[in-house]
Amino acid sequence: MSNEWWRTATIYQVYVRSFADANGDGIGDLPGVRSKLDYLADLGVDAVWLTPFYTSPMADGGYDVADYRAVDPLFGDLADAEALIADAHARGLRVIVDVVPNHTSSQHPWFAEALAAAPGSAARDRYLFRDGRDGGPPNDWESVFGGPAWTQVPDGQWYLHLFDPAQPDLNWRNSEVRAEFADILRFWLDRGVDGFRIDVAHGMVKADGLPDAECTEQASLLTTRSLPYFDQDGVHEIYREWRKILDSYPGERIGVAEAWVPTAERLARYLRPDELHQAFNFHYVEAEWSAPVFRRVIDESLDAVAGLAAPSTWVLSNHDVHRHVTRYGGGEQGLRRARAAALLTLALPGSAYVYQGEELGLPEVTDLPDEVLADPVWERSGHTDRGRDGCRVPLPWSGSEPPFGFGGSSWLPQPADWAALTAEAQHDDPESTLSLYREALRQRRALPSEGITWDEAPDGVLAFRRGESFTCTVNFTSSPVTMPRPGTVRLASCPDSELGLGADTVTLPAESAVWWSGDVDG
Ligand code: NOJ
Ligand code: CA
């Protein structure tokens, strides 16, 4: 396996509960992931990121961990995790696992101990317990899932939970907490994992004295302004310690920050040479479908890492946001744009993430019945926000009716019209989204290593080169646009028959991207 693999890697996100269900209980599991490794190798990704599969009461889909060193029986056992890592490695696939250090589950033994202990005790000091203010919570902080970020316990103290009350925040100024997580990292590194995706990497350290945020609707401000509980400078000391642990293992083990911060410059701080290898690019996720917006975000993302050793990352979807087919307008138009976005994304220098199902062109499921909704956001928002279940619907693998080869009947119902979107239905269709991703990932391995240079292009079109031999064009507009022809078509997001190729010009169909090689063929 090559050195510094993570600089250009395509990393496939597996949301374990919804990927593949091997034992037929309706919930995806580790043996299910194992059974699909050939699919992932054939798709052409370099690494797999597994969302949490640790022991959990599943108050937040496993982001509420009760035992960091054990596999939840829903997902299998430790032997399954070890077998999965070994089988992935045998196919040349790296494995990244989630670590959830900002909070534990309220069913973690430490929290049970803290509840049973007195205010001011060592057991309470592992979390953030405080006395209230004027009969209410200690400050004005809000939970990202809605409502106050504090819950009161019977003796009158309050504990902080930036997410659900079942996810109490740890106190990262406590040395026992730091030592415990260093040990958890080693536990999984010893089992061969190639890295960690760090949940809420911007959250572990809170401002001294826990000052008020002095604003409301705080969750909506995550990427626009600073808050006293996010992106505090103290978090970087933790990553410097973790980097030493990662570097003490052979074979380029990496840390990836899930950091929601206000600017690309703040994000770059997580990527200093003695900290983490990558950070998710949420500004790219949030970009609306428009040429100038994408161009600005791409430039800012590349500028932010320009002076650093770290690569930029490119993310279109994950398990927390609406799938991009739907964000870009849904239906046929959303799919056309999503396919164009895929070619744009996979043409950029750095590391790209693919969220399970985007290679099938899956849309968000927006009409899940109320009674199946499992995301705590639904309850915490007083049933005003339907939450994130619509992007977590189990994958359609094969067959003509639900559960489409997923396993037992799926824990969230799949739409009947996903029959046309199964991996099986798309596998041999050269015009399918699955074939587009497979071919793009194959060609991506041989793209020039140079960065991008923008070419002049008509309004609404982006065109950039990498080296002399590769050009990518994207027509964001909803009309065909004619421009000088950049070379020979290597791959297009639209059917080839739609491309208006002249001797020296090309008419790019609406909402399409094309990869070109250097020379115009006769
Ligand atoms: C980010 C995770 O991606 C999300 O799913 C989770 O709810 C929060 N962190 C809290 O752990
Ligand atoms: Ca299962």
Coordinates of C-alpha atoms and ligand atoms in Angstrom, one line a residue:
M1 CA 0.0 0.0 0.0
S2 CA 1.5 3.3 -1.1
N3 CA 2.8 6.1 1.1
E4 CA 0.6 9.1 2.0
W5 CA -2.4 7.3 0.5
W6 CA -4.8 9.7 2.1
R7 CA -3.7 12.7 0.0
T8 CA -5.7 11.6 -3.0
A9 CA -7.9 8.8 -1.5
T10 CA -11.5 8.4 -2.3
I11 CA -13.1 7.4 1.0
Y12 CA -16.5 5.7 1.0
Q13 CA -18.7 6.3 4.0
V14 CA -20.6 3.3 5.2
Y15 CA -23.5 4.1 7.6
V16 CA -23.4 0.7 9.0
R17 CA -27.1 0.4 10.1
S18 CA -28.3 1.1 6.6
F19 CA -25.7 -0.6 4.4
A20 CA -26.3 -4.3 4.3
D21 CA -28.0 -6.7 6.8
A22 CA -26.4 -10.1 7.0
N23 CA -28.6 -11.7 9.7
G24 CA -31.9 -10.5 8.5
D25 CA -33.1 -8.5 11.5
G26 CA -33.6 -5.4 9.4
I27 CA -30.5 -3.6 10.6
G28 CA -27.3 -3.3 8.7
D29 CA -24.3 -5.0 10.4
L30 CA -20.6 -5.7 10.1
P31 CA -20.9 -9.1 8.4
G32 CA -23.2 -7.2 5.9
V33 CA -20.4 -4.7 5.2
R34 CA -18.0 -7.6 4.9
S35 CA -20.3 -9.3 2.3
K36 CA -20.1 -6.1 0.1
L37 CA -16.4 -5.5 0.1
D38 CA -16.1 -6.9 -3.5
Y39 CA -18.7 -4.3 -4.5
L40 CA -16.6 -1.5 -2.9
A41 CA -13.4 -2.8 -4.5
D42 CA -15.1 -3.0 -7.9
L43 CA -16.4 0.5 -7.4
G44 CA -12.8 1.6 -7.1
V45 CA -12.7 3.4 -3.7
D46 CA -9.5 3.4 -1.7
A47 CA -10.9 3.3 1.9
V48 CA -14.0 2.7 3.8
W49 CA -15.2 4.9 6.8
L50 CA -17.5 3.0 9.1
T51 CA -19.9 5.0 11.3
P52 CA -20.0 3.9 15.0
F53 CA -20.7 0.3 15.6
Y54 CA -19.8 0.3 19.3
T55 CA -22.1 -0.7 22.2
S56 CA -24.8 1.9 22.3
P57 CA -28.4 2.4 23.3
M58 CA -28.8 4.0 19.9
A59 CA -30.3 7.3 21.1
D60 CA -28.4 8.9 18.3
G61 CA -27.7 6.1 15.8
G62 CA -24.6 5.0 17.7
Y63 CA -23.1 8.4 18.3
D64 CA -23.9 7.7 21.9
V65 CA -21.3 5.2 22.9
A66 CA -21.6 3.1 26.1
D67 CA -18.5 1.0 25.5
Y68 CA -15.8 2.2 23.1
R69 CA -14.0 -1.1 22.9
A70 CA -16.9 -3.4 22.1
V71 CA -19.2 -4.0 19.2
D72 CA -22.9 -3.6 19.8
P73 CA -24.7 -6.9 19.4
L74 CA -26.9 -5.2 16.7
F75 CA -23.8 -5.0 14.5
G76 CA -21.9 -8.2 15.4
D77 CA -19.0 -8.7 17.7
L78 CA -15.3 -7.9 17.9
A79 CA -14.4 -10.9 15.8
D80 CA -16.6 -9.5 13.1
A81 CA -14.8 -6.2 13.2
E82 CA -11.4 -7.9 13.1
A83 CA -12.5 -10.0 10.1
L84 CA -13.9 -7.0 8.3
I85 CA -10.6 -5.1 8.7
A86 CA -8.6 -8.1 7.5
D87 CA -10.9 -8.8 4.5
A88 CA -10.8 -5.1 3.5
H89 CA -7.0 -5.0 3.7
A90 CA -6.8 -8.1 1.6
R91 CA -8.6 -6.2 -1.1
G92 CA -6.4 -3.1 -0.7
L93 CA -9.1 -1.1 1.0
R94 CA -8.2 0.9 4.1
V95 CA -10.5 1.1 7.1
I96 CA -11.3 4.3 9.0
V97 CA -13.5 4.1 12.1
D98 CA -15.4 6.8 14.0
V99 CA -14.3 7.9 17.4
V100 CA -16.8 9.9 19.5
P101 CA -14.9 11.9 22.1
N102 CA -17.1 14.9 22.8
H103 CA -19.7 12.9 24.7
T104 CA -20.5 9.4 25.9
S105 CA -23.8 7.7 26.1
S106 CA -25.7 8.4 29.3
Q107 CA -25.5 4.7 29.8
H108 CA -21.7 4.7 29.9
P109 CA -20.5 3.4 33.3
W110 CA -18.7 6.8 33.9
F111 CA -22.0 8.7 33.7
A112 CA -23.8 6.2 35.9
E113 CA -21.0 6.8 38.4
A114 CA -21.3 10.5 38.1
L115 CA -25.0 10.5 38.7
A116 CA -24.5 8.4 41.9
A117 CA -21.7 10.7 43.1
A118 CA -21.9 14.0 44.9
P119 CA -21.5 17.4 43.3
G120 CA -17.8 18.3 43.2
S121 CA -16.7 14.6 43.2
A122 CA -14.0 13.2 40.9
A123 CA -16.7 11.2 39.1
R124 CA -18.7 14.3 38.2
D125 CA -15.5 16.1 37.0
R126 CA -15.3 13.7 34.0
Y127 CA -18.4 15.5 32.7
L128 CA -19.6 19.1 32.8
F129 CA -21.8 19.4 35.9
R130 CA -22.7 22.9 37.1
D131 CA -25.1 24.6 39.5
G132 CA -28.0 26.4 37.8
R133 CA -28.5 30.2 37.5
D134 CA -31.6 32.0 38.8
G135 CA -33.5 28.7 38.9
G136 CA -32.7 27.8 35.4
P137 CA -29.7 26.2 33.5
P138 CA -26.1 27.5 34.1
N139 CA -26.0 29.5 30.8
D140 CA -27.8 30.1 27.5
W141 CA -26.3 27.3 25.4
E142 CA -28.6 25.4 23.1
S143 CA -28.4 21.8 22.1
V144 CA -27.6 21.3 18.4
F145 CA -30.7 19.1 18.3
G146 CA -32.9 21.8 19.7
G147 CA -33.8 23.0 23.3
P148 CA -31.4 23.8 26.1
A149 CA -28.0 22.1 26.2
W150 CA -28.5 21.4 29.9
T151 CA -30.5 18.8 31.9
Q152 CA -31.1 18.9 35.6
V153 CA -30.4 15.9 37.9
P154 CA -32.3 15.2 41.1
D155 CA -29.8 16.9 43.4
G156 CA -30.3 20.1 41.5
Q157 CA -27.1 20.3 39.4
W158 CA -27.2 20.4 35.6
Y159 CA -25.1 18.6 33.1
L160 CA -24.1 19.8 29.7
H161 CA -25.1 17.9 26.5
L162 CA -24.5 19.8 23.2
F163 CA -26.6 17.1 21.5
D164 CA -29.2 14.8 23.1
P165 CA -29.6 14.5 26.9
A166 CA -28.6 10.9 26.3
Q167 CA -25.2 12.3 25.2
P168 CA -23.5 14.0 28.2
D169 CA -20.4 16.1 27.2
L170 CA -17.1 15.0 28.6
N171 CA -14.7 17.4 30.4
W172 CA -11.6 17.4 28.3
R173 CA -9.7 19.4 31.0
N174 CA -9.8 16.2 33.0
S175 CA -6.6 14.1 32.6
E176 CA -8.5 10.8 33.1
V177 CA -10.6 11.6 30.1
R178 CA -7.6 12.3 28.0
A179 CA -5.8 9.2 29.0
E180 CA -8.9 7.0 28.4
F181 CA -9.2 8.2 24.8
A182 CA -5.5 7.8 24.1
D183 CA -6.0 4.2 25.1
I184 CA -9.2 3.8 23.0
L185 CA -7.3 5.0 19.9
R186 CA -4.5 2.5 20.6
F187 CA -7.1 -0.3 21.1
W188 CA -8.4 0.2 17.5
L189 CA -5.0 0.9 16.0
D190 CA -3.8 -2.4 17.5
R191 CA -6.6 -4.0 15.5
G192 CA -5.3 -2.6 12.3
V193 CA -7.5 0.4 11.6
D194 CA -6.0 3.0 9.2
G195 CA -7.5 6.0 10.9
F196 CA -10.2 7.8 12.8
R197 CA -13.0 10.1 11.8
I198 CA -13.3 12.4 14.8
D199 CA -16.9 13.2 15.7
V200 CA -17.5 16.8 16.8
A201 CA -13.8 17.5 16.6
H202 CA -14.4 21.2 17.1
G203 CA -16.4 20.7 20.4
M204 CA -14.3 19.0 23.0
V205 CA -13.0 22.1 24.7
K206 CA -15.3 24.8 26.0
A207 CA -14.5 28.5 26.7
D208 CA -13.2 29.2 30.3
G209 CA -16.1 29.9 32.7
L210 CA -18.7 28.6 30.1
P211 CA -19.8 32.2 29.1
D212 CA -23.2 32.8 27.5
A213 CA -23.4 32.5 23.7
E214 CA -25.7 35.6 23.7
C215 CA -27.7 34.5 20.8
T216 CA -30.5 32.1 19.9
E217 CA -30.9 29.6 17.0
Q218 CA -27.3 28.7 17.8
A219 CA -27.3 25.5 15.8
S220 CA -27.9 27.4 12.6
L221 CA -24.7 29.5 13.2
L222 CA -22.3 26.6 13.3
T223 CA -20.5 27.6 10.1
T224 CA -21.0 31.4 10.3
R225 CA -19.9 32.7 13.7
S226 CA -17.9 31.6 16.7
L227 CA -19.6 30.1 19.7
P228 CA -18.1 29.6 23.2
Y229 CA -18.4 25.8 23.0
F230 CA -17.1 25.2 19.5
D231 CA -13.7 25.7 17.8
Q232 CA -11.9 26.8 20.9
D233 CA -8.1 26.9 20.6
G234 CA -7.7 24.3 23.3
V235 CA -8.8 21.5 21.1
H236 CA -5.6 21.6 19.1
E237 CA -3.5 20.4 22.0
I238 CA -5.6 17.2 21.9
Y239 CA -4.8 16.7 18.3
R240 CA -1.1 17.2 18.8
E241 CA -1.2 14.4 21.4
W242 CA -3.3 12.2 19.1
R243 CA -1.0 12.8 16.1
K244 CA 1.9 11.4 18.1
I245 CA -0.1 8.3 18.8
L246 CA -1.0 7.9 15.1
D247 CA 2.6 8.4 14.0
S248 CA 3.8 5.8 16.5
Y249 CA 2.1 3.1 14.3
P250 CA 3.5 1.9 11.0
G251 CA 1.7 2.6 7.7
E252 CA 0.2 6.2 7.7
R253 CA -2.7 6.0 10.1
I254 CA -4.8 9.2 9.8
G255 CA -7.1 11.5 11.7
V256 CA -10.0 13.2 10.0
A257 CA -11.8 16.1 11.7
E258 CA -15.5 16.5 11.6
A259 CA -15.1 20.2 12.4
W260 CA -17.9 22.7 11.7
V261 CA -16.1 26.1 11.8
P262 CA -16.8 29.5 10.5
T263 CA -14.1 29.9 7.9
A264 CA -11.7 27.9 5.7
E265 CA -8.9 29.5 7.6
R266 CA -10.2 28.2 11.0
L267 CA -10.5 24.8 9.4
A268 CA -6.9 24.8 8.3
R269 CA -5.8 25.1 11.9
Y270 CA -6.8 21.4 12.4
L271 CA -4.5 20.5 9.6
R272 CA -1.2 21.9 10.9
P273 CA 1.6 19.4 10.3
D274 CA 1.5 18.1 13.9
E275 CA -2.3 17.8 14.0
L276 CA -4.8 16.0 11.7
H277 CA -4.4 14.8 8.2
Q278 CA -7.8 15.9 6.8
A279 CA -10.9 17.8 7.7
F280 CA -14.3 17.6 6.1
N281 CA -15.1 20.5 3.8
F282 CA -18.6 21.5 4.9
H283 CA -18.5 24.7 2.9
Y284 CA -18.4 22.5 -0.2
V285 CA -21.4 20.5 1.1
E286 CA -23.3 23.7 1.7
A287 CA -22.5 25.3 -1.7
E288 CA -25.7 25.9 -3.7
W289 CA -25.8 24.8 -7.4
S290 CA -24.2 27.8 -9.1
A291 CA -21.0 28.3 -11.0
P292 CA -19.7 31.3 -9.1
V293 CA -20.6 29.8 -5.7
F294 CA -18.7 26.5 -6.5
R295 CA -15.8 28.4 -7.9
R296 CA -15.5 30.6 -4.8
V297 CA -15.8 27.6 -2.4
I298 CA -13.2 25.6 -4.4
D299 CA -10.8 28.5 -4.5
E300 CA -11.2 29.2 -0.7
S301 CA -10.8 25.5 0.1
L302 CA -7.6 25.2 -1.9
D303 CA -6.2 28.5 -0.6
A304 CA -6.9 27.4 3.0
V305 CA -4.6 24.4 2.6
A306 CA -2.1 26.0 0.2
G307 CA 0.6 26.6 2.8
L308 CA 0.0 23.3 4.5
A309 CA 1.0 19.7 3.9
A310 CA -2.6 18.6 4.1
P311 CA -4.9 17.9 1.1
S312 CA -8.3 19.5 0.7
T313 CA -11.4 17.2 1.0
W314 CA -14.5 17.3 -1.1
V315 CA -17.8 16.1 0.3
L316 CA -21.2 16.2 -1.3
S317 CA -23.3 14.2 1.1
N318 CA -23.2 12.4 4.4
H319 CA -25.5 10.9 7.0
D320 CA -26.4 14.3 8.5
V321 CA -27.5 16.3 5.5
H322 CA -30.1 15.9 2.8
R323 CA -28.8 13.8 -0.1
H324 CA -27.5 16.1 -2.9
V325 CA -29.8 14.8 -5.6
T326 CA -32.6 16.4 -3.6
R327 CA -30.6 19.5 -2.4
Y328 CA -30.0 20.3 -6.1
G329 CA -33.7 20.2 -6.9
G330 CA -34.7 16.6 -6.9
G331 CA -36.2 14.5 -9.7
E332 CA -34.5 14.3 -13.1
Q333 CA -32.9 17.7 -12.7
G334 CA -31.5 16.9 -9.3
L335 CA -30.0 13.7 -10.7
R336 CA -28.5 15.4 -13.7
R337 CA -26.9 18.0 -11.4
A338 CA -25.7 15.4 -8.9
R339 CA -24.0 13.4 -11.7
A340 CA -22.3 16.6 -12.9
A341 CA -21.3 17.4 -9.3
A342 CA -19.8 13.9 -9.0
L343 CA -17.5 14.5 -12.0
L344 CA -16.6 17.9 -10.8
T345 CA -15.8 16.6 -7.3
L346 CA -13.8 13.6 -8.4
A347 CA -11.7 15.9 -10.7
L348 CA -10.5 18.1 -7.9
P349 CA -7.1 17.6 -6.3
G350 CA -7.2 16.1 -2.8
S351 CA -9.3 13.5 -1.1
A352 CA -13.0 12.9 -2.0
Y353 CA -15.7 11.3 0.1
V354 CA -18.6 9.3 -1.3
Y355 CA -21.6 8.7 0.9
Q356 CA -23.2 5.3 0.5
G357 CA -25.9 5.3 -2.1
E358 CA -24.7 8.5 -3.9
E359 CA -23.1 6.2 -6.4
L360 CA -26.6 4.9 -7.1
G361 CA -28.1 8.4 -7.5
L362 CA -30.4 7.9 -4.5
P363 CA -32.5 10.9 -3.5
E364 CA -33.5 11.9 0.0
V365 CA -36.6 10.0 1.2
T366 CA -38.8 12.9 2.2
D367 CA -42.1 11.1 3.0
L368 CA -41.1 8.7 5.8
P369 CA -44.1 8.1 8.0
D370 CA -43.9 9.9 11.4
E371 CA -43.9 6.7 13.4
V372 CA -40.7 5.3 11.9
L373 CA -38.6 8.5 12.5
A374 CA -35.7 7.5 14.8
D375 CA -33.5 10.7 14.7
P376 CA -33.6 12.5 18.1
V377 CA -33.9 15.7 16.2
W378 CA -37.6 14.9 15.5
E379 CA -38.5 14.7 19.2
R380 CA -36.1 17.5 20.3
S381 CA -37.5 20.0 17.8
G382 CA -41.0 19.4 19.0
H383 CA -41.9 17.6 15.7
T384 CA -41.0 20.6 13.6
D385 CA -37.8 19.2 12.0
R386 CA -38.0 15.7 10.5
G387 CA -34.3 15.2 11.1
R388 CA -31.8 13.1 9.2
D389 CA -33.6 9.7 8.6
G390 CA -34.3 10.5 5.0
C391 CA -30.7 10.1 4.0
R392 CA -30.3 7.0 6.1
V393 CA -32.8 4.7 4.4
P394 CA -31.2 1.3 3.8
L395 CA -29.5 0.7 0.4
P396 CA -31.3 -1.0 -2.5
W397 CA -29.1 -3.9 -3.6
S398 CA -31.2 -6.1 -5.9
G399 CA -34.6 -7.4 -6.8
S400 CA -37.8 -5.6 -7.6
E401 CA -39.4 -4.9 -4.3
P402 CA -38.4 -3.8 -0.8
P403 CA -36.1 -4.6 1.0
F404 CA -34.3 -4.9 -2.3
G405 CA -31.7 -7.4 -1.1
F406 CA -30.8 -5.3 2.0
G407 CA -31.6 -8.2 4.4
G408 CA -34.6 -8.5 6.5
S409 CA -37.3 -5.8 6.2
S410 CA -35.4 -2.6 6.5
W411 CA -35.5 -0.5 9.7
L412 CA -36.6 2.5 7.6
P413 CA -38.9 1.7 4.6
Q414 CA -37.5 2.1 1.1
P415 CA -39.5 3.7 -1.7
A416 CA -41.0 1.2 -4.1
D417 CA -39.5 3.1 -7.1
W418 CA -36.0 2.3 -5.9
A419 CA -36.3 -0.9 -7.9
A420 CA -34.8 1.0 -10.8
L421 CA -31.9 2.2 -8.6
T422 CA -30.6 -1.0 -7.2
A423 CA -26.9 -1.8 -7.5
E424 CA -28.0 -4.9 -9.5
A425 CA -30.1 -2.9 -12.0
Q426 CA -27.3 -0.4 -12.6
H427 CA -24.3 -2.6 -12.6
D428 CA -24.3 -3.5 -16.4
D429 CA -26.0 -0.3 -17.6
P430 CA -23.2 1.9 -19.1
E431 CA -25.3 5.0 -18.6
S432 CA -26.2 4.4 -15.0
T433 CA -24.9 6.5 -12.1
L434 CA -23.1 3.5 -10.7
S435 CA -21.2 3.1 -14.0
L436 CA -20.4 6.8 -14.1
Y437 CA -18.8 6.6 -10.6
R438 CA -17.0 3.4 -11.4
E439 CA -15.5 4.8 -14.5
A440 CA -14.7 8.2 -12.9
L441 CA -13.0 6.4 -10.0
R442 CA -11.0 4.3 -12.4
Q443 CA -9.8 7.3 -14.4
R444 CA -9.2 9.4 -11.2
R445 CA -6.3 7.2 -10.3
A446 CA -4.4 8.4 -13.4
L447 CA -5.3 12.1 -13.2
P448 CA -2.3 14.4 -13.4
S449 CA -1.0 15.4 -9.9
E450 CA -1.0 19.1 -10.7
G451 CA -3.4 21.5 -9.0
I452 CA -6.1 23.3 -10.9
T453 CA -5.9 26.3 -13.3
W454 CA -9.1 27.9 -14.3
D455 CA -9.8 28.4 -18.0
E456 CA -12.0 31.1 -19.4
A457 CA -15.5 29.9 -19.9
P458 CA -18.9 31.3 -20.7
D459 CA -21.2 32.5 -17.8
G460 CA -22.5 29.7 -15.8
V461 CA -19.7 27.3 -16.9
L462 CA -16.7 26.3 -14.9
A463 CA -13.6 25.0 -16.8
F464 CA -10.3 24.0 -15.2
R465 CA -7.2 22.2 -16.2
R466 CA -4.8 20.0 -14.3
G467 CA -1.6 19.9 -16.1
E468 CA -1.7 20.0 -19.9
S469 CA -3.6 16.8 -20.4
F470 CA -6.8 17.0 -18.4
T471 CA -9.7 19.5 -18.5
C472 CA -13.0 19.4 -16.7
T473 CA -16.0 21.5 -17.8
V474 CA -19.2 21.9 -15.9
N475 CA -22.3 23.6 -17.3
F476 CA -24.3 24.7 -14.3
T477 CA -27.0 26.4 -16.3
S478 CA -30.3 24.9 -17.5
S479 CA -29.5 25.6 -21.2
P480 CA -26.9 24.3 -23.6
V481 CA -23.8 26.4 -23.8
T482 CA -21.4 26.5 -26.7
M483 CA -17.6 27.0 -26.1
P484 CA -14.3 26.1 -27.7
R485 CA -13.7 22.4 -27.5
P486 CA -11.1 21.6 -24.8
G487 CA -10.0 18.2 -26.2
T488 CA -11.2 14.7 -26.6
V489 CA -14.0 13.5 -24.4
R490 CA -12.9 11.0 -21.7
L491 CA -16.1 10.9 -19.7
A492 CA -19.4 12.8 -19.5
S493 CA -22.1 13.0 -16.9
C494 CA -24.8 13.1 -19.7
P495 CA -25.3 10.5 -22.5
D496 CA -22.7 11.0 -25.2
S497 CA -25.5 11.5 -27.7
E498 CA -26.3 14.8 -26.0
L499 CA -22.9 16.3 -26.5
G500 CA -22.8 18.6 -29.4
L501 CA -19.2 18.0 -30.7
G502 CA -18.0 20.2 -33.5
A503 CA -14.5 20.3 -35.0
D504 CA -13.5 23.2 -32.7
T505 CA -16.5 23.8 -30.5
V506 CA -18.7 21.8 -28.2
T507 CA -22.2 22.5 -27.1
L508 CA -22.4 21.4 -23.4
P509 CA -25.8 20.2 -22.5
A510 CA -27.6 21.8 -19.5
E511 CA -26.4 20.7 -16.1
S512 CA -23.6 18.4 -17.2
A513 CA -19.9 17.9 -16.7
V514 CA -17.3 16.5 -19.1
W515 CA -13.7 15.3 -18.6
W516 CA -11.5 16.0 -21.5
S517 CA -8.0 14.8 -22.5
G518 CA -5.5 17.3 -23.9
D519 CA -5.8 17.0 -27.6
V520 CA -8.7 17.5 -29.9
D521 CA -8.9 14.3 -32.1
G522 CA -9.1 14.9 -35.8
Ligands
NOJ1 C1 -21.9 14.3 14.2 C2 -22.5 13.1 13.6 O1 -22.1 13.0 12.2 C3 -23.9 13.1 13.9 O2 -24.6 12.1 13.2 C4 -24.2 13.1 15.4 O3 -25.5 13.2 15.6 C5 -23.4 14.2 16.1 N1 -22.1 14.4 15.6 C6 -23.3 14.0 17.5 O4 -22.5 12.9 17.8
CA2 CA -28.6 -7.2 11.0

